[in-house]
Amino acid sequence: MPVDAQAAIDMLKELRALTSDENGAQRLAWSPVWLKARAWFQSRLRELPVEHHLDAAGNSWTTLAGASPKALILGSHLDSVPNGGWLDGCLGVIAAYAVLRRIADEYESKPPITVRLVDWADEEGARFGRSLFGSSAFAGTQSIEQDRSRTDAGGTRLEDAVATCDVSIDAIGDAGVERKNAAAYLELHIEQGSVLEKMGLPLAAVLGTKGVERHAITFHGQEAHSGSTPMTARRDALAAAAKLALEIRTIAKRHPDAVCTMGSLKTFPGIVTAVVGRCEAALDQRDLDAGVLAEMYDEAQQKSIQFAAEEGCTVEWSRIWNIAPEPFHPQLIELCEGAIRETIGRSHRMPSGPLHDAAEVSRAGIPTVMMFVQSLKGISHNKIEDTSEEHLKLAIEAFDKLASKTMAWIQAS
């Protein structure tokens, strides 16, 4: 029985009309628009023979009971960044719905294994800066004490915001009960980059999520008058930082999938009539190989020391945050490639630079894989985010094939 990919695309358009404005999607987690999106989605699920509940972290679970309690989990997230795109996150939820519906129809409500659909709570972390909120609670990697007092731009605490949605931050770890009988997790997502478009490919199997090393780097020089200080006498902290900003590109290019980004720079005193005495920068480095990540960090640190010395400055490093690379399950990657080849004739493997809920599920020891579909112009987290309808249809069809293959794999294991 074929999956109804067109119906899923129509649902995505309906959700866009319901929860977007002229600036893009507005499904910010814990907001009235996000709750509206969830209520709309649950209204569609009432047509199916399923059980629904919210767990202790606000994750939304829909279960189609099977002959075996072993569960295949399909999902993603309905929340968006402010002024976001129409596909980020919600494509995976709606595609999972289409697959769940196909399975319910094909097996007359009793599949050989249990199939569950999850809409993770607050994947984006756009309001409080805590990404993967619900999936980390599910996985047991939540950080309650660090997170409870996070505030948004208006001063509202995370603890208070989740409470308005009947979530107690002290109890979110209880979401781990949902891991019982979980046999595999699959997630469909837009690529959010330009690799597939440049290759002329609609789909890819995802190898895993890259690890991240994020550091604050402060160069210390000497403030001085910009008119009276000779160039040879300057201790310009910005000059040292600028050299590093260019060097990290060379460091990253030595490794095929690595990326390094210096996306934040602050100068002090920050006026045109003074040489920069202090420059604060933030460096983000990512790769799927932990060894490569460590090597890039060491290289950048050594280069920063070199450039600081060249400019008569000193440099300090402090870690902002880091997360280890998370490779996905090798057998599920093979199944994903097989589903893609059956759909479009050829496949491609690639790592994910952005973080996803799938990484937290995998971190919990549950076999996991993701499938990417091409993003036009590589743009995401923006109202112009888009994917051709032809590619969306192929993605949903391939994802359905992956679900069938994974169900058979679970039964055989």
GROMACS .gro file of C-alpha atoms in nm:
model
  413
    1MET     CA    1   0.000   0.000   0.000
    2PRO     CA    2   0.166   0.330  -0.106
    3VAL     CA    3   0.211   0.620   0.133
    4ASP     CA    4   0.005   0.927   0.046
    5ALA     CA    5   0.290   1.174   0.001
    6GLN     CA    6   0.071   1.440  -0.159
    7ALA     CA    7  -0.164   1.442   0.140
    8ALA     CA    8   0.138   1.500   0.365
    9ILE     CA    9   0.251   1.794   0.152
   10ASP     CA   10  -0.099   1.938   0.170
   11MET     CA   11  -0.084   1.908   0.551
   12LEU     CA   12   0.244   2.097   0.556
   13LYS     CA   13   0.083   2.377   0.358
   14GLU     CA   14  -0.214   2.378   0.594
   15LEU     CA   15   0.018   2.405   0.894
   16ARG     CA   16   0.205   2.690   0.727
   17ALA     CA   17  -0.120   2.880   0.673
   18LEU     CA   18  -0.224   2.819   1.033
   19THR     CA   19   0.099   2.913   1.213
   20SER     CA   20   0.293   3.153   0.988
   21ASP     CA   21   0.272   3.521   0.905
   22GLU     CA   22   0.439   3.740   0.643
   23ASN     CA   23   0.773   3.693   0.824
   24GLY     CA   24   0.765   3.312   0.836
   25ALA     CA   25   0.680   3.035   1.081
   26GLN     CA   26   0.602   3.143   1.440
   27ARG     CA   27   0.579   2.809   1.622
   28LEU     CA   28   0.810   2.911   1.906
   29ALA     CA   29   0.813   2.638   2.172
   30TRP     CA   30   0.593   2.697   2.479
   31SER     CA   31   0.401   2.971   2.294
   32PRO     CA   32   0.028   2.983   2.207
   33VAL     CA   33   0.108   2.933   1.836
   34TRP     CA   34   0.309   2.618   1.913
   35LEU     CA   35   0.022   2.482   2.123
   36LYS     CA   36  -0.215   2.567   1.838
   37ALA     CA   37   0.003   2.366   1.597
   38ARG     CA   38   0.005   2.069   1.834
   39ALA     CA   39  -0.372   2.081   1.879
   40TRP     CA   40  -0.417   2.091   1.502
   41PHE     CA   41  -0.190   1.790   1.461
   42GLN     CA   42  -0.371   1.592   1.729
   43SER     CA   43  -0.702   1.661   1.556
   44ARG     CA   44  -0.565   1.476   1.253
   45LEU     CA   45  -0.454   1.181   1.464
   46ARG     CA   46  -0.804   1.125   1.601
   47GLU     CA   47  -0.886   0.951   1.274
   48LEU     CA   48  -0.641   0.671   1.361
   49PRO     CA   49  -0.661   0.382   1.614
   50VAL     CA   50  -0.388   0.525   1.836
   51GLU     CA   51  -0.318   0.626   2.196
   52HIS     CA   52  -0.181   0.971   2.268
   53HIS     CA   53  -0.016   1.132   2.569
   54LEU     CA   54   0.241   1.394   2.670
   55ASP     CA   55   0.540   1.277   2.870
   56ALA     CA   56   0.699   1.455   3.165
   57ALA     CA   57   0.909   1.680   2.938
   58GLY     CA   58   0.622   1.781   2.712
   59ASN     CA   59   0.711   1.544   2.428
   60SER     CA   60   0.399   1.437   2.238
   61TRP     CA   61   0.366   1.059   2.187
   62THR     CA   62   0.122   0.878   1.958
   63THR     CA   63   0.127   0.498   1.969
   64LEU     CA   64  -0.011   0.243   1.724
   65ALA     CA   65   0.005  -0.082   1.924
   66GLY     CA   66   0.140  -0.384   1.741
   67ALA     CA   67   0.158  -0.758   1.795
   68SER     CA   68   0.501  -0.705   1.951
   69PRO     CA   69   0.583  -0.435   2.208
   70LYS     CA   70   0.910  -0.368   2.024
   71ALA     CA   71   0.868  -0.015   1.896
   72LEU     CA   72   0.977   0.170   1.586
   73ILE     CA   73   0.979   0.543   1.667
   74LEU     CA   74   0.930   0.802   1.393
   75GLY     CA   75   0.944   1.174   1.459
   76SER     CA   76   1.090   1.522   1.467
   77HIS     CA   77   0.959   1.855   1.605
   78LEU     CA   78   0.678   2.101   1.532
   79ASP     CA   79   0.842   2.399   1.701
   80SER     CA   80   1.025   2.655   1.490
   81VAL     CA   81   1.258   2.948   1.533
   82PRO     CA   82   1.094   3.292   1.513
   83ASN     CA   83   1.040   3.388   1.148
   84GLY     CA   84   1.141   3.036   1.048
   85GLY     CA   85   1.074   2.818   0.748
   86TRP     CA   86   0.777   2.598   0.663
   87LEU     CA   87   0.967   2.265   0.666
   88ASP     CA   88   1.228   2.266   0.943
   89GLY     CA   89   1.119   2.002   1.191
   90CYS     CA   90   0.755   1.977   1.090
   91LEU     CA   91   0.840   1.786   0.769
   92GLY     CA   92   0.961   1.498   0.985
   93VAL     CA   93   0.647   1.500   1.199
   94ILE     CA   94   0.407   1.514   0.905
   95ALA     CA   95   0.601   1.249   0.711
   96ALA     CA   96   0.587   1.027   1.021
   97TYR     CA   97   0.211   1.081   1.031
   98ALA     CA   98   0.181   0.974   0.666
   99VAL     CA   99   0.381   0.659   0.734
  100LEU     CA  100   0.187   0.581   1.052
  101ARG     CA  101  -0.140   0.617   0.863
  102ARG     CA  102  -0.019   0.390   0.584
  103ILE     CA  103   0.087   0.124   0.834
  104ALA     CA  104  -0.247   0.144   1.020
  105ASP     CA  105  -0.439   0.102   0.695
  106GLU     CA  106  -0.220  -0.176   0.560
  107TYR     CA  107  -0.226  -0.389   0.873
  108GLU     CA  108  -0.585  -0.303   0.968
  109SER     CA  109  -0.470  -0.135   1.290
  110LYS     CA  110  -0.247  -0.419   1.415
  111PRO     CA  111   0.105  -0.409   1.270
  112PRO     CA  112   0.359  -0.679   1.360
  113ILE     CA  113   0.548  -0.436   1.585
  114THR     CA  114   0.444  -0.123   1.769
  115VAL     CA  115   0.490   0.206   1.583
  116ARG     CA  116   0.523   0.534   1.773
  117LEU     CA  117   0.524   0.894   1.651
  118VAL     CA  118   0.697   1.159   1.861
  119ASP     CA  119   0.686   1.537   1.836
  120TRP     CA  120   0.980   1.648   2.051
  121ALA     CA  121   0.934   1.954   2.272
  122ASP     CA  122   1.155   2.257   2.205
  123GLU     CA  123   1.413   2.114   1.968
  124GLU     CA  124   1.518   2.459   1.853
  125GLY     CA  125   1.592   2.620   2.190
  126ALA     CA  126   1.522   2.952   2.017
  127ARG     CA  127   1.361   3.123   2.316
  128PHE     CA  128   1.584   3.012   2.605
  129GLY     CA  129   1.899   2.890   2.430
  130ARG     CA  130   1.845   2.530   2.543
  131SER     CA  131   1.823   2.319   2.227
  132LEU     CA  132   1.700   1.955   2.230
  133PHE     CA  133   1.505   2.011   2.553
  134GLY     CA  134   1.257   1.725   2.520
  135SER     CA  135   1.480   1.470   2.352
  136SER     CA  136   1.758   1.523   2.607
  137ALA     CA  137   1.508   1.458   2.886
  138PHE     CA  138   1.403   1.139   2.705
  139ALA     CA  139   1.767   1.035   2.668
  140GLY     CA  140   1.860   1.117   3.028
  141THR     CA  141   2.109   1.389   2.933
  142GLN     CA  142   1.899   1.681   3.059
  143SER     CA  143   2.065   1.954   3.267
  144ILE     CA  144   1.789   2.073   3.499
  145GLU     CA  145   1.994   2.280   3.743
  146GLN     CA  146   2.169   2.472   3.464
  147ASP     CA  147   1.846   2.522   3.270
  148ARG     CA  148   1.581   2.610   3.527
  149SER     CA  149   1.681   2.976   3.556
  150ARG     CA  150   1.746   3.044   3.187
  151THR     CA  151   1.549   3.349   3.077
  152ASP     CA  152   1.413   3.473   2.747
  153ALA     CA  153   1.449   3.825   2.609
  154GLY     CA  154   1.153   3.940   2.822
  155GLY     CA  155   1.295   3.799   3.145
  156THR     CA  156   1.062   3.497   3.170
  157ARG     CA  157   1.234   3.194   3.322
  158LEU     CA  158   1.240   2.862   3.138
  159GLU     CA  159   1.105   2.693   3.450
  160ASP     CA  160   0.800   2.922   3.449
  161ALA     CA  161   0.741   2.898   3.073
  162VAL     CA  162   0.725   2.518   3.071
  163ALA     CA  163   0.499   2.525   3.377
  164THR     CA  164   0.235   2.711   3.171
  165CYS     CA  165   0.229   2.399   2.950
  166ASP     CA  166   0.191   2.169   3.253
  167VAL     CA  167   0.557   2.064   3.255
  168SER     CA  168   0.748   2.061   3.585
  169ILE     CA  169   1.117   2.111   3.513
  170ASP     CA  170   1.210   1.901   3.817
  171ALA     CA  171   1.026   1.601   3.671
  172ILE     CA  172   1.140   1.610   3.308
  173GLY     CA  173   1.380   1.321   3.364
  174ASP     CA  174   1.074   1.098   3.404
  175ALA     CA  175   1.042   1.118   3.024
  176GLY     CA  176   1.303   0.842   3.017
  177VAL     CA  177   1.024   0.589   3.074
  178GLU     CA  178   0.940   0.630   2.705
  179ARG     CA  179   1.264   0.451   2.614
  180LYS     CA  180   1.108   0.118   2.714
  181ASN     CA  181   1.084  -0.121   2.415
  182ALA     CA  182   1.234   0.136   2.176
  183ALA     CA  183   1.401  -0.066   1.899
  184ALA     CA  184   1.485   0.203   1.642
  185TYR     CA  185   1.435   0.572   1.566
  186LEU     CA  186   1.400   0.731   1.220
  187GLU     CA  187   1.387   1.101   1.135
  188LEU     CA  188   1.337   1.282   0.805
  189HIS     CA  189   1.468   1.639   0.789
  190ILE     CA  190   1.560   1.904   0.538
  191GLU     CA  191   1.936   1.929   0.487
  192GLN     CA  192   1.951   2.300   0.581
  193GLY     CA  193   2.264   2.335   0.367
  194SER     CA  194   2.361   2.337   0.000
  195VAL     CA  195   2.552   2.009  -0.046
  196LEU     CA  196   2.273   1.807  -0.206
  197GLU     CA  197   2.163   2.090  -0.435
  198LYS     CA  198   2.520   2.135  -0.562
  199MET     CA  199   2.544   1.761  -0.623
  200GLY     CA  200   2.210   1.751  -0.801
  201LEU     CA  201   2.074   1.494  -0.556
  202PRO     CA  202   1.740   1.506  -0.374
  203LEU     CA  203   1.816   1.269  -0.084
  204ALA     CA  204   2.096   1.146   0.142
  205ALA     CA  205   2.152   0.902   0.427
  206VAL     CA  206   2.293   1.080   0.733
  207LEU     CA  207   2.604   0.931   0.892
  208GLY     CA  208   2.557   1.107   1.223
  209THR     CA  209   2.573   1.451   1.382
  210LYS     CA  210   2.901   1.633   1.407
  211GLY     CA  211   3.062   1.701   1.740
  212VAL     CA  212   3.094   2.064   1.845
  213GLU     CA  213   3.372   2.251   2.023
  214ARG     CA  214   3.268   2.607   2.107
  215HIS     CA  215   3.514   2.843   2.278
  216ALA     CA  216   3.543   3.204   2.386
  217ILE     CA  217   3.878   3.352   2.287
  218THR     CA  218   4.001   3.683   2.431
  219PHE     CA  219   4.300   3.868   2.290
  220HIS     CA  220   4.454   4.130   2.520
  221GLY     CA  221   4.656   4.415   2.370
  222GLN     CA  222   4.684   4.781   2.464
  223GLU     CA  223   4.437   5.060   2.405
  224ALA     CA  224   4.604   5.361   2.244
  225HIS     CA  225   4.518   5.672   2.044
  226SER     CA  226   4.464   5.583   1.679
  227GLY     CA  227   4.612   5.908   1.559
  228SER     CA  228   4.931   5.924   1.761
  229THR     CA  229   5.033   5.557   1.789
  230PRO     CA  230   5.273   5.442   1.512
  231MET     CA  231   5.183   5.118   1.337
  232THR     CA  232   5.503   4.957   1.462
  233ALA     CA  233   5.420   5.042   1.822
  234ARG     CA  234   5.068   4.901   1.831
  235ARG     CA  235   4.948   4.604   2.032
  236ASP     CA  236   4.626   4.557   1.839
  237ALA     CA  237   4.405   4.280   1.979
  238LEU     CA  238   4.176   4.296   1.676
  239ALA     CA  239   4.468   4.234   1.440
  240ALA     CA  240   4.549   3.909   1.622
  241ALA     CA  241   4.186   3.801   1.618
  242ALA     CA  242   4.155   3.885   1.249
  243LYS     CA  243   4.449   3.661   1.164
  244LEU     CA  244   4.284   3.374   1.353
  245ALA     CA  245   3.949   3.436   1.181
  246LEU     CA  246   4.119   3.378   0.845
  247GLU     CA  247   4.336   3.089   0.966
  248ILE     CA  248   4.043   2.877   1.087
  249ARG     CA  249   3.927   2.853   0.724
  250THR     CA  250   4.259   2.691   0.631
  251ILE     CA  251   4.237   2.459   0.931
  252ALA     CA  252   3.887   2.341   0.836
  253LYS     CA  253   3.970   2.292   0.468
  254ARG     CA  254   4.227   2.025   0.557
  255HIS     CA  255   3.935   1.796   0.647
  256PRO     CA  256   3.655   1.714   0.396
  257ASP     CA  257   3.352   1.764   0.622
  258ALA     CA  258   3.490   1.993   0.891
  259VAL     CA  259   3.368   2.347   0.953
  260CYS     CA  260   3.508   2.628   1.167
  261THR     CA  261   3.324   2.954   1.227
  262MET     CA  262   3.415   3.270   1.414
  263GLY     CA  263   3.068   3.420   1.424
  264SER     CA  264   3.102   3.671   1.706
  265LEU     CA  265   3.354   3.949   1.761
  266LYS     CA  266   3.352   4.232   2.019
  267THR     CA  267   3.614   4.504   2.043
  268PHE     CA  268   3.699   4.733   2.333
  269PRO     CA  269   3.684   5.028   2.366
  270GLY     CA  270   3.501   4.990   2.037
  271ILE     CA  271   3.563   5.339   1.896
  272VAL     CA  272   3.735   5.438   1.573
  273THR     CA  273   3.980   5.670   1.749
  274ALA     CA  274   4.137   5.397   1.964
  275VAL     CA  275   4.350   5.092   1.893
  276VAL     CA  276   4.166   4.782   2.015
  277GLY     CA  277   4.294   4.683   2.356
  278ARG     CA  278   4.071   4.379   2.403
  279CYS     CA  279   3.896   4.161   2.147
  280GLU     CA  280   3.651   3.887   2.242
  281ALA     CA  281   3.570   3.622   1.982
  282ALA     CA  282   3.362   3.303   1.976
  283LEU     CA  283   3.480   3.002   1.776
  284ASP     CA  284   3.261   2.709   1.668
  285GLN     CA  285   3.430   2.394   1.530
  286ARG     CA  286   3.249   2.083   1.405
  287ASP     CA  287   3.330   1.740   1.262
  288LEU     CA  288   3.194   1.387   1.281
  289ASP     CA  289   3.537   1.250   1.376
  290ALA     CA  290   3.635   1.320   1.737
  291GLY     CA  291   4.004   1.298   1.645
  292VAL     CA  292   3.966   1.560   1.373
  293LEU     CA  293   3.775   1.784   1.614
  294ALA     CA  294   4.052   1.761   1.874
  295GLU     CA  295   4.317   1.826   1.609
  296MET     CA  296   4.139   2.138   1.482
  297TYR     CA  297   4.102   2.271   1.835
  298ASP     CA  298   4.474   2.223   1.904
  299GLU     CA  299   4.568   2.388   1.574
  300ALA     CA  300   4.347   2.690   1.636
  301GLN     CA  301   4.481   2.731   1.988
  302GLN     CA  302   4.843   2.716   1.874
  303LYS     CA  303   4.776   2.962   1.592
  304SER     CA  304   4.607   3.203   1.833
  305ILE     CA  305   4.919   3.201   2.053
  306GLN     CA  306   5.135   3.264   1.746
  307PHE     CA  307   4.922   3.552   1.620
  308ALA     CA  308   4.896   3.707   1.965
  309ALA     CA  309   5.277   3.708   1.994
  310GLU     CA  310   5.313   3.860   1.647
  311GLU     CA  311   5.089   4.151   1.751
  312GLY     CA  312   5.237   4.200   2.097
  313CYS     CA  313   4.927   4.057   2.265
  314THR     CA  314   4.826   3.769   2.490
  315VAL     CA  315   4.536   3.529   2.447
  316GLU     CA  316   4.302   3.332   2.675
  317TRP     CA  317   4.066   3.047   2.588
  318SER     CA  318   3.761   2.924   2.778
  319ARG     CA  319   3.515   2.653   2.674
  320ILE     CA  320   3.159   2.772   2.616
  321TRP     CA  321   3.008   2.434   2.533
  322ASN     CA  322   3.092   2.108   2.361
  323ILE     CA  323   2.922   1.790   2.251
  324ALA     CA  324   3.072   1.470   2.119
  325PRO     CA  325   3.011   1.347   1.764
  326GLU     CA  326   2.724   1.099   1.744
  327PRO     CA  327   2.755   0.840   1.464
  328PHE     CA  328   2.429   0.674   1.361
  329HIS     CA  329   2.366   0.299   1.347
  330PRO     CA  330   2.560   0.137   1.059
  331GLN     CA  331   2.288  -0.113   0.968
  332LEU     CA  332   2.019   0.155   0.965
  333ILE     CA  333   2.242   0.372   0.746
  334GLU     CA  334   2.255   0.079   0.502
  335LEU     CA  335   1.877   0.044   0.513
  336CYS     CA  336   1.840   0.418   0.457
  337GLU     CA  337   2.067   0.404   0.153
  338GLY     CA  338   1.871   0.110   0.020
  339ALA     CA  339   1.542   0.298   0.055
  340ILE     CA  340   1.690   0.600  -0.125
  341ARG     CA  341   1.832   0.390  -0.410
  342GLU     CA  342   1.496   0.219  -0.458
  343THR     CA  343   1.333   0.561  -0.482
  344ILE     CA  344   1.574   0.765  -0.697
  345GLY     CA  345   1.831   0.514  -0.826
  346ARG     CA  346   2.137   0.634  -0.635
  347SER     CA  347   2.234   0.740  -0.286
  348HIS     CA  348   2.477   0.961  -0.097
  349ARG     CA  349   2.607   0.963   0.259
  350MET     CA  350   2.680   1.280   0.453
  351PRO     CA  351   2.717   1.401   0.812
  352SER     CA  352   2.488   1.657   0.972
  353GLY     CA  353   2.644   1.981   1.087
  354PRO     CA  354   2.333   2.100   1.276
  355LEU     CA  355   2.228   1.914   1.589
  356HIS     CA  356   1.904   1.714   1.585
  357ASP     CA  357   1.686   1.523   1.830
  358ALA     CA  358   1.806   1.206   1.658
  359ALA     CA  359   2.149   1.255   1.815
  360GLU     CA  360   2.001   1.250   2.166
  361VAL     CA  361   1.801   0.935   2.084
  362SER     CA  362   2.115   0.769   1.951
  363ARG     CA  363   2.306   0.881   2.261
  364ALA     CA  364   2.052   0.683   2.465
  365GLY     CA  365   2.165   0.366   2.288
  366ILE     CA  366   1.867   0.335   2.052
  367PRO     CA  367   1.959   0.244   1.690
  368THR     CA  368   1.902   0.565   1.493
  369VAL     CA  369   1.934   0.710   1.145
  370MET     CA  370   1.824   1.025   0.966
  371MET     CA  371   1.737   1.096   0.603
  372PHE     CA  372   1.801   1.436   0.446
  373VAL     CA  373   1.611   1.599   0.161
  374GLN     CA  374   1.759   1.880  -0.046
  375SER     CA  375   1.718   2.241   0.067
  376LEU     CA  376   1.692   2.503  -0.206
  377LYS     CA  377   1.979   2.756  -0.188
  378GLY     CA  378   2.086   2.590   0.136
  379ILE     CA  379   1.869   2.831   0.336
  380SER     CA  380   1.696   2.740   0.662
  381HIS     CA  381   1.574   2.923   0.975
  382ASN     CA  382   1.435   3.182   0.737
  383LYS     CA  383   1.101   3.246   0.568
  384ILE     CA  384   1.251   3.167   0.224
  385GLU     CA  385   1.343   2.813   0.334
  386ASP     CA  386   1.212   2.576   0.067
  387THR     CA  387   1.234   2.235  -0.098
  388SER     CA  388   1.072   2.145  -0.430
  389GLU     CA  389   0.746   1.954  -0.400
  390GLU     CA  390   0.890   1.686  -0.626
  391HIS     CA  391   1.171   1.628  -0.379
  392LEU     CA  392   0.935   1.637  -0.081
  393LYS     CA  393   0.729   1.364  -0.245
  394LEU     CA  394   1.040   1.152  -0.309
  395ALA     CA  395   1.154   1.206   0.049
  396ILE     CA  396   0.826   1.090   0.201
  397GLU     CA  397   0.817   0.787  -0.028
  398ALA     CA  398   1.177   0.695   0.057
  399PHE     CA  399   1.114   0.749   0.428
  400ASP     CA  400   0.816   0.514   0.407
  401LYS     CA  401   1.038   0.250   0.245
  402LEU     CA  402   1.293   0.300   0.522
  403ALA     CA  403   1.022   0.248   0.783
  404SER     CA  404   0.916  -0.082   0.622
  405LYS     CA  405   1.276  -0.203   0.601
  406THR     CA  406   1.337  -0.108   0.963
  407MET     CA  407   1.023  -0.286   1.080
  408ALA     CA  408   1.147  -0.603   0.911
  409TRP     CA  409   1.492  -0.552   1.066
  410ILE     CA  410   1.338  -0.514   1.413
  411GLN     CA  411   1.128  -0.829   1.366
  412ALA     CA  412   1.435  -1.028   1.261
  413SER     CA  413   1.654  -0.905   1.547
   0.00000   0.00000   0.00000
